[in-house]
Tab-separated table of C-alpha atoms and ligand atoms in Angstrom:
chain	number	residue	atom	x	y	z
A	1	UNK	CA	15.137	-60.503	3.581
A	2	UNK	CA	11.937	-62.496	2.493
A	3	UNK	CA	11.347	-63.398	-1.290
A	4	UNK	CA	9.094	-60.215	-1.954
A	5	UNK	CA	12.382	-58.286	-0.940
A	6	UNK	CA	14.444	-60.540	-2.842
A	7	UNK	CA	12.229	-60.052	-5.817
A	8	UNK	CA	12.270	-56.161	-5.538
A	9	UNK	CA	16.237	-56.132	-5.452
A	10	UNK	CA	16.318	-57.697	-8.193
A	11	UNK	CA	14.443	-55.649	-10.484
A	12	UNK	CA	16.250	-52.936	-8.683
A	13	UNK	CA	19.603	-53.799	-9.351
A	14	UNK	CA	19.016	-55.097	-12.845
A	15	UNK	CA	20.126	-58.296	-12.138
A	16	UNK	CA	18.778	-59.927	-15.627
A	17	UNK	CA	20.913	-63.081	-15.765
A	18	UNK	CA	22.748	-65.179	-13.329
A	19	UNK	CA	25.495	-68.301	-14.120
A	20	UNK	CA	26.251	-70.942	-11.917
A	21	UNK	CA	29.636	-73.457	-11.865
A	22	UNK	CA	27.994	-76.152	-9.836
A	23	UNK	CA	31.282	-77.612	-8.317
A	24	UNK	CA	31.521	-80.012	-5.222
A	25	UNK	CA	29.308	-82.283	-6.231
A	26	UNK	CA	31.912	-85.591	-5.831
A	27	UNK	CA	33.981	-83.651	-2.554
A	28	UNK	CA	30.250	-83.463	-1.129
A	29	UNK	CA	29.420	-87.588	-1.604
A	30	UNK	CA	33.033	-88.511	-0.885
A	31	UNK	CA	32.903	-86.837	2.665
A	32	UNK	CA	29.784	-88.472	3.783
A	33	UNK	CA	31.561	-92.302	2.139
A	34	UNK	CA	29.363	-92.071	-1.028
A	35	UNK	CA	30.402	-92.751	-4.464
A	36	UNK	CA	30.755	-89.867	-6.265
A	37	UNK	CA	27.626	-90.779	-8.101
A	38	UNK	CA	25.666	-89.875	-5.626
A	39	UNK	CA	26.352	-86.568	-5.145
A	40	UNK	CA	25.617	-85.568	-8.949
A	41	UNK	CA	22.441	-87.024	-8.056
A	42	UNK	CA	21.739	-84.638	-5.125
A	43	UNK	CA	23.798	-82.041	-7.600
A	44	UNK	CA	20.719	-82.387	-9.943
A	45	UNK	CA	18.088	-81.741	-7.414
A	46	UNK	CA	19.663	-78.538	-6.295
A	47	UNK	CA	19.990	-77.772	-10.098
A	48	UNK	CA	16.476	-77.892	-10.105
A	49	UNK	CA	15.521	-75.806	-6.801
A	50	UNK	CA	17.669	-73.394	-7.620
A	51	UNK	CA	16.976	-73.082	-11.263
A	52	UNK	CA	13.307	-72.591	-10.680
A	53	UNK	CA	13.705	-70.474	-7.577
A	54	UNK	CA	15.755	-67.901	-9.560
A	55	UNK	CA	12.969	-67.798	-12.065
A	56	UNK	CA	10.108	-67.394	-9.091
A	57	UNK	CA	12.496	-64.139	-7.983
A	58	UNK	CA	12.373	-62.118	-11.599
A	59	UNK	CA	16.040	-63.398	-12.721
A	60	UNK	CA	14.893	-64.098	-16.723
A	61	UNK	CA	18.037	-65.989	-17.546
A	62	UNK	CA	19.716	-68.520	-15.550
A	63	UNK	CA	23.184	-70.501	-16.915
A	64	UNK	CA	24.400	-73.796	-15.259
A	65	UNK	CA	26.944	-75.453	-15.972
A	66	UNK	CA	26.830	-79.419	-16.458
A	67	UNK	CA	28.936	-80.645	-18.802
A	68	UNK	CA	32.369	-79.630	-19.855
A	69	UNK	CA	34.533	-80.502	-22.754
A	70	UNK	CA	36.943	-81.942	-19.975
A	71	UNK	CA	34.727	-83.641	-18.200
A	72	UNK	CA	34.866	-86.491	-20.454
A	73	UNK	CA	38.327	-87.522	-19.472
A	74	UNK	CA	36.590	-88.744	-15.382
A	75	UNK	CA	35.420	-92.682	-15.303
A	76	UNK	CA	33.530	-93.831	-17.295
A	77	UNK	CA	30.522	-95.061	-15.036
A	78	UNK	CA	30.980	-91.454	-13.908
A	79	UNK	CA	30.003	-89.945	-16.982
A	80	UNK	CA	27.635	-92.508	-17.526
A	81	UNK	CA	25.684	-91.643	-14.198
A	82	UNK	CA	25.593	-87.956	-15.150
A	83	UNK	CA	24.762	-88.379	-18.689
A	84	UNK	CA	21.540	-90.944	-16.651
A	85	UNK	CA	20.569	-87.688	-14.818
A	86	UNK	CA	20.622	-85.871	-17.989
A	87	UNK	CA	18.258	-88.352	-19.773
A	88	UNK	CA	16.129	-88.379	-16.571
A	89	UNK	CA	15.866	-84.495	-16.833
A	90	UNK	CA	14.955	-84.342	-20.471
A	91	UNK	CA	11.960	-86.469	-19.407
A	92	UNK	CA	10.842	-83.517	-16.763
A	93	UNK	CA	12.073	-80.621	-18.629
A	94	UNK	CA	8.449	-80.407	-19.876
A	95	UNK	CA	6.875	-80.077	-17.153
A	96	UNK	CA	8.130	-76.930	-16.065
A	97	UNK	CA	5.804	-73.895	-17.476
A	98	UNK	CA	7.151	-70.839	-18.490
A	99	UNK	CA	10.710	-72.353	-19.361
A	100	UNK	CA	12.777	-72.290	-22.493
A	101	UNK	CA	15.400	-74.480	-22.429
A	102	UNK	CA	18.662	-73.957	-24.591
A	103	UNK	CA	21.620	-76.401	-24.624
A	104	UNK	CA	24.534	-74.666	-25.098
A	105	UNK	CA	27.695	-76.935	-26.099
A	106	UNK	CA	29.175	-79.382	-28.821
A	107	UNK	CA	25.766	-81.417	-29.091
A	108	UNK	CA	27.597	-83.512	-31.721
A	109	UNK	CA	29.533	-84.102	-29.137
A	110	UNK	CA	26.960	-85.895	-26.577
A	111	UNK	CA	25.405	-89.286	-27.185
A	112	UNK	CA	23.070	-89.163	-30.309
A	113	UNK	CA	19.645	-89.935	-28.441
A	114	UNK	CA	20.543	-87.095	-25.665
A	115	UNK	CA	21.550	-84.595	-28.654
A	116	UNK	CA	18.152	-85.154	-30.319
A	117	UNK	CA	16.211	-84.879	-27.227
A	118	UNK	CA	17.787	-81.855	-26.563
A	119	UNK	CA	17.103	-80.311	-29.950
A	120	UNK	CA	13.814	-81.425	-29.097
A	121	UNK	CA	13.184	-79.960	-26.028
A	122	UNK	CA	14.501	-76.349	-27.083
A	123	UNK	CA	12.164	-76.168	-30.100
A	124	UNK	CA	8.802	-77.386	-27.779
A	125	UNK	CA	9.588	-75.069	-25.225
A	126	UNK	CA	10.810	-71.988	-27.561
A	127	UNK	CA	9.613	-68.485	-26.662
A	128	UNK	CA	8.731	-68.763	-23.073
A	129	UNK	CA	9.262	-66.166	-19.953
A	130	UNK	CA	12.752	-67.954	-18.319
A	131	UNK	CA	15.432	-68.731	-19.975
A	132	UNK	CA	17.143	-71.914	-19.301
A	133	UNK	CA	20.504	-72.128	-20.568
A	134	UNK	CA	22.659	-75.562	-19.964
A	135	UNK	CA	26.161	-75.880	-20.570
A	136	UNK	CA	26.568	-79.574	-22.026
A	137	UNK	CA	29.620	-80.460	-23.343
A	138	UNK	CA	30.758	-77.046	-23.433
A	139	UNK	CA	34.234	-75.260	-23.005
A	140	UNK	CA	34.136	-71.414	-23.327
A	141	UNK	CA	37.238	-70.963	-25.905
A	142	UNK	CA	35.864	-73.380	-28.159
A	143	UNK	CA	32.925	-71.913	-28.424
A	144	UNK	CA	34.738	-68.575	-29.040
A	145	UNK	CA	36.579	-70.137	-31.868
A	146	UNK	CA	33.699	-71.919	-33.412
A	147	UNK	CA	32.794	-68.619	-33.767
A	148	UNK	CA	35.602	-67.456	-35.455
A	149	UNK	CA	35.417	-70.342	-37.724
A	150	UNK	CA	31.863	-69.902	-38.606
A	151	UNK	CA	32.460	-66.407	-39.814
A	152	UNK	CA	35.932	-67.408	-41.753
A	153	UNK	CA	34.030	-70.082	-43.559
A	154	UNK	CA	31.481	-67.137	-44.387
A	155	UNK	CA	34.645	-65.236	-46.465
A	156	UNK	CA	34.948	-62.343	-43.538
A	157	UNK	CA	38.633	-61.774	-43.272
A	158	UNK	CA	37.652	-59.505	-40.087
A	159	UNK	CA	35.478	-59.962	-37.385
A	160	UNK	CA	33.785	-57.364	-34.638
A	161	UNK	CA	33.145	-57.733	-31.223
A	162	UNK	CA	29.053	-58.075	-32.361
A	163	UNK	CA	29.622	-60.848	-34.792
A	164	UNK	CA	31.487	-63.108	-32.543
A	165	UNK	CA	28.775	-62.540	-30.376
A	166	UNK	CA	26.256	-63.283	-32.469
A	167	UNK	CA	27.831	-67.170	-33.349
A	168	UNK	CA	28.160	-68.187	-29.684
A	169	UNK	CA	26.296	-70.472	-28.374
A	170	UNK	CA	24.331	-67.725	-26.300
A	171	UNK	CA	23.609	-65.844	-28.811
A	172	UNK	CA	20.505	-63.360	-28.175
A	173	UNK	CA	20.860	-63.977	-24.526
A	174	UNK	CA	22.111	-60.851	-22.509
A	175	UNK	CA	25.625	-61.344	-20.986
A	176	UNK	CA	25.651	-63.146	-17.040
A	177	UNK	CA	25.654	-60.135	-14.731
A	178	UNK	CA	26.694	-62.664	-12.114
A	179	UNK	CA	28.636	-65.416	-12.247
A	180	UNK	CA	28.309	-67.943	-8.965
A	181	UNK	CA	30.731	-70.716	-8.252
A	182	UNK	CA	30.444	-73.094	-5.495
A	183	UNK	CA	32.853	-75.639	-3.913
A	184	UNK	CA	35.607	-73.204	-2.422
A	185	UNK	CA	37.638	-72.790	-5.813
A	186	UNK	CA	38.002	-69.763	-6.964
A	187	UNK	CA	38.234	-69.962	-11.056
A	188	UNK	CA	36.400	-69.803	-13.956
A	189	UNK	CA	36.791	-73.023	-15.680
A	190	UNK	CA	36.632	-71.621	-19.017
A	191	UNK	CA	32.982	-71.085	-18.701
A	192	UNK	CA	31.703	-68.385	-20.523
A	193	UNK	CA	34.648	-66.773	-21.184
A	194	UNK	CA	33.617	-63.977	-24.054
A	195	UNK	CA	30.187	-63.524	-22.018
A	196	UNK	CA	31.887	-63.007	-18.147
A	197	UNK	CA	34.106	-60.117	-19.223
A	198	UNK	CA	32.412	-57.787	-17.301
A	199	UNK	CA	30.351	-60.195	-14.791
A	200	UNK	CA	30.193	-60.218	-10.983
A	201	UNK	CA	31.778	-63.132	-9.513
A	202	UNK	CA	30.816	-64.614	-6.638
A	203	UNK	CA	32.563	-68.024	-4.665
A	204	UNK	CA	30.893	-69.951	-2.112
A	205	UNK	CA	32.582	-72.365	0.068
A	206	UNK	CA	29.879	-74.581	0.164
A	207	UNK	CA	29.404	-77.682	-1.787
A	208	UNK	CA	26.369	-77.521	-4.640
A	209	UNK	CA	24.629	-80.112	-3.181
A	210	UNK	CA	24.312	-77.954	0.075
A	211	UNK	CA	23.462	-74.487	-2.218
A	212	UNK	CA	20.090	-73.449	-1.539
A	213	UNK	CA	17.209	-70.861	-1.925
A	214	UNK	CA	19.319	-68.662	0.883
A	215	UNK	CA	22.576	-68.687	-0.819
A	216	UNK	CA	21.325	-67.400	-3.614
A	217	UNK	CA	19.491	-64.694	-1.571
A	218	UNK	CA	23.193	-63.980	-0.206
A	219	UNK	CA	24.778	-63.930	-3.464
A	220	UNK	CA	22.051	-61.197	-4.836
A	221	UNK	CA	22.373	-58.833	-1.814
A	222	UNK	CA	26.127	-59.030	-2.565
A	223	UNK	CA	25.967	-58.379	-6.236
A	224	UNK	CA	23.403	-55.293	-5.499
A	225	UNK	CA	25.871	-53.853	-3.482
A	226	UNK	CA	29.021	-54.163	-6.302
A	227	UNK	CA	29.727	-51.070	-8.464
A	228	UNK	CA	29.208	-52.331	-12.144
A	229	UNK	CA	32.013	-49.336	-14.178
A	230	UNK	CA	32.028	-51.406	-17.428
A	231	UNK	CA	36.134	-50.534	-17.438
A	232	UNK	CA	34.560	-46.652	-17.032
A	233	UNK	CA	34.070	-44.768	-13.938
A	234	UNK	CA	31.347	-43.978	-11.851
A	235	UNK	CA	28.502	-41.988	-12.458
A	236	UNK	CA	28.093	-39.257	-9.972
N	1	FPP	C1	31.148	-80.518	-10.640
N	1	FPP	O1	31.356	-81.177	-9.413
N	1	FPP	C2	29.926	-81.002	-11.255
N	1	FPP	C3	29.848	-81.652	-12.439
N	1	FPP	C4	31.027	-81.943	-13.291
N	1	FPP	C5	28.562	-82.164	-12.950
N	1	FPP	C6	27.369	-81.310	-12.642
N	1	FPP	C7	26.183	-82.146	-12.823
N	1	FPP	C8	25.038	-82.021	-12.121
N	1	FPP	C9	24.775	-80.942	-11.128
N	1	FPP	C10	23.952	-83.023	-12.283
N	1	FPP	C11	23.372	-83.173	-13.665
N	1	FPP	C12	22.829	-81.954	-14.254
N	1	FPP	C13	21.612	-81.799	-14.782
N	1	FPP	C14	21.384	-80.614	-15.665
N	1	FPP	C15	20.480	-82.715	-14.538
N	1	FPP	P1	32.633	-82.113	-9.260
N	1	FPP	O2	32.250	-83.497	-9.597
N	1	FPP	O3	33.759	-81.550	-10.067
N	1	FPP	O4	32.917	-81.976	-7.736
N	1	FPP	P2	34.328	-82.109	-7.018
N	1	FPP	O5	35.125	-80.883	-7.395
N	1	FPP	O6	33.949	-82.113	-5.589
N	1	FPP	O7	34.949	-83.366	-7.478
């Protein structure tokens, strides 16, 4: 299919917001006797291509994730390196017309200077066509129970399905229709956990770093061809 296909399928299938778990980064370096470094490095490039490629195809919200509550706990000059790209991106995040960039995640959490440049970048580049959203020092049932918390210190003593919603981190944003995960593991990771309940998933056995333009292609032909019941049936 060419990109004018791609584009028509999908408006056609409603495909309005697609998630990616960008794993394999490390396996990816380690197998061609890099540091692991390295392959966050070529991790961020394909961030990039992809991110703006699913924008250039109609998709209005894309969801990466980059940071986890967990991921704290690898080396240190690990974390330092990807916390480097991070910095490095915040610098080119402007660049890119037409996106709004959210940072979804503990940003106490993150180094002060990153957390401010983050709040920075989402207010500059409010309102725009695409929406960017990146997980940073995020874990899905924290952010459910930040919810909860917010509301509780609000004096409700019960809580719907719309106003837990409306205290995540994603709040506004329509729930990921598909949910993509690379690097041949087949979980969830507690990303997104309230906002996948009724997503697509989709695993591909290749490494982020190798992800590109075409697997994406392959992962929306897929997803146009699942039957989305909600828990109900099908229409006839
Ligand atoms: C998972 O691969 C990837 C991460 C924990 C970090 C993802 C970071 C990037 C793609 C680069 C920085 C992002 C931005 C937004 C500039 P892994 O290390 O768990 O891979 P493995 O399972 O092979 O070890």
């Amino acid at each position: 299919m060419n990109k004018n296909e791609i584009t028509q399928l999908v408006k056609d299938c409603a495909l309005r917001h697609i998630a990616f778990i960008m794993d394999g980064n490390g396996r990816w370096a380690t197998s061609r006797l890099m540091p692991r470094e390295m392959g966050h490095a070529a991790g961020a490039k394909t961030f990039k291509k992809v991110a703006l490629y699913c924008r250039s195809i109609g998709i209005e919200h894309c969801t990466v994730y980059a940071f986890s509550t967990e991921n704290w706990n690898r080396p240190k000059a690990e974390v330092a390196a990807i916390m480097k790209l991070l910095d490095q991106y915040l610098d080119e995040g402007e660049e890119h017309e037409n996106v709004s960039y959210r940072f979804i995640g503990d940003k106490n959490g993150l180094p002060t200077e990153i957390a401010e440049r983050t709040r920075a970048l989402e207010a500059k580049t409010a309102g725009r066509d695409f929406i960017l959203n990146i997980a940073l020092n995020y874990g899905g049932r924290a952010e459910i129970v930040n919810a909860v918390n917010s509301l509780i210190a609000e004096g409700k003593t019960s809580v719907t399905d719309a106003d837990i919603a409306s205290r995540l981190y994603t709040a506004g944003c329509p729930d990921p229709d598909l949910v993509v995960r690379t690097g041949n593991e087949l979980r969830i990771s507690n990303f997104l956990m309230w906002q996948s309940a009724y997503s697509e998933l989709y695993f591909s056995d290749k490494m982020w770093p190798d992800f590109g333009t075409e697997d994406v292609d392959a992962a929306v032909v897929e997803f146009s061809r699942r039957k989305r019941r909600f828990g109900g049936l099908d229409k006839k």
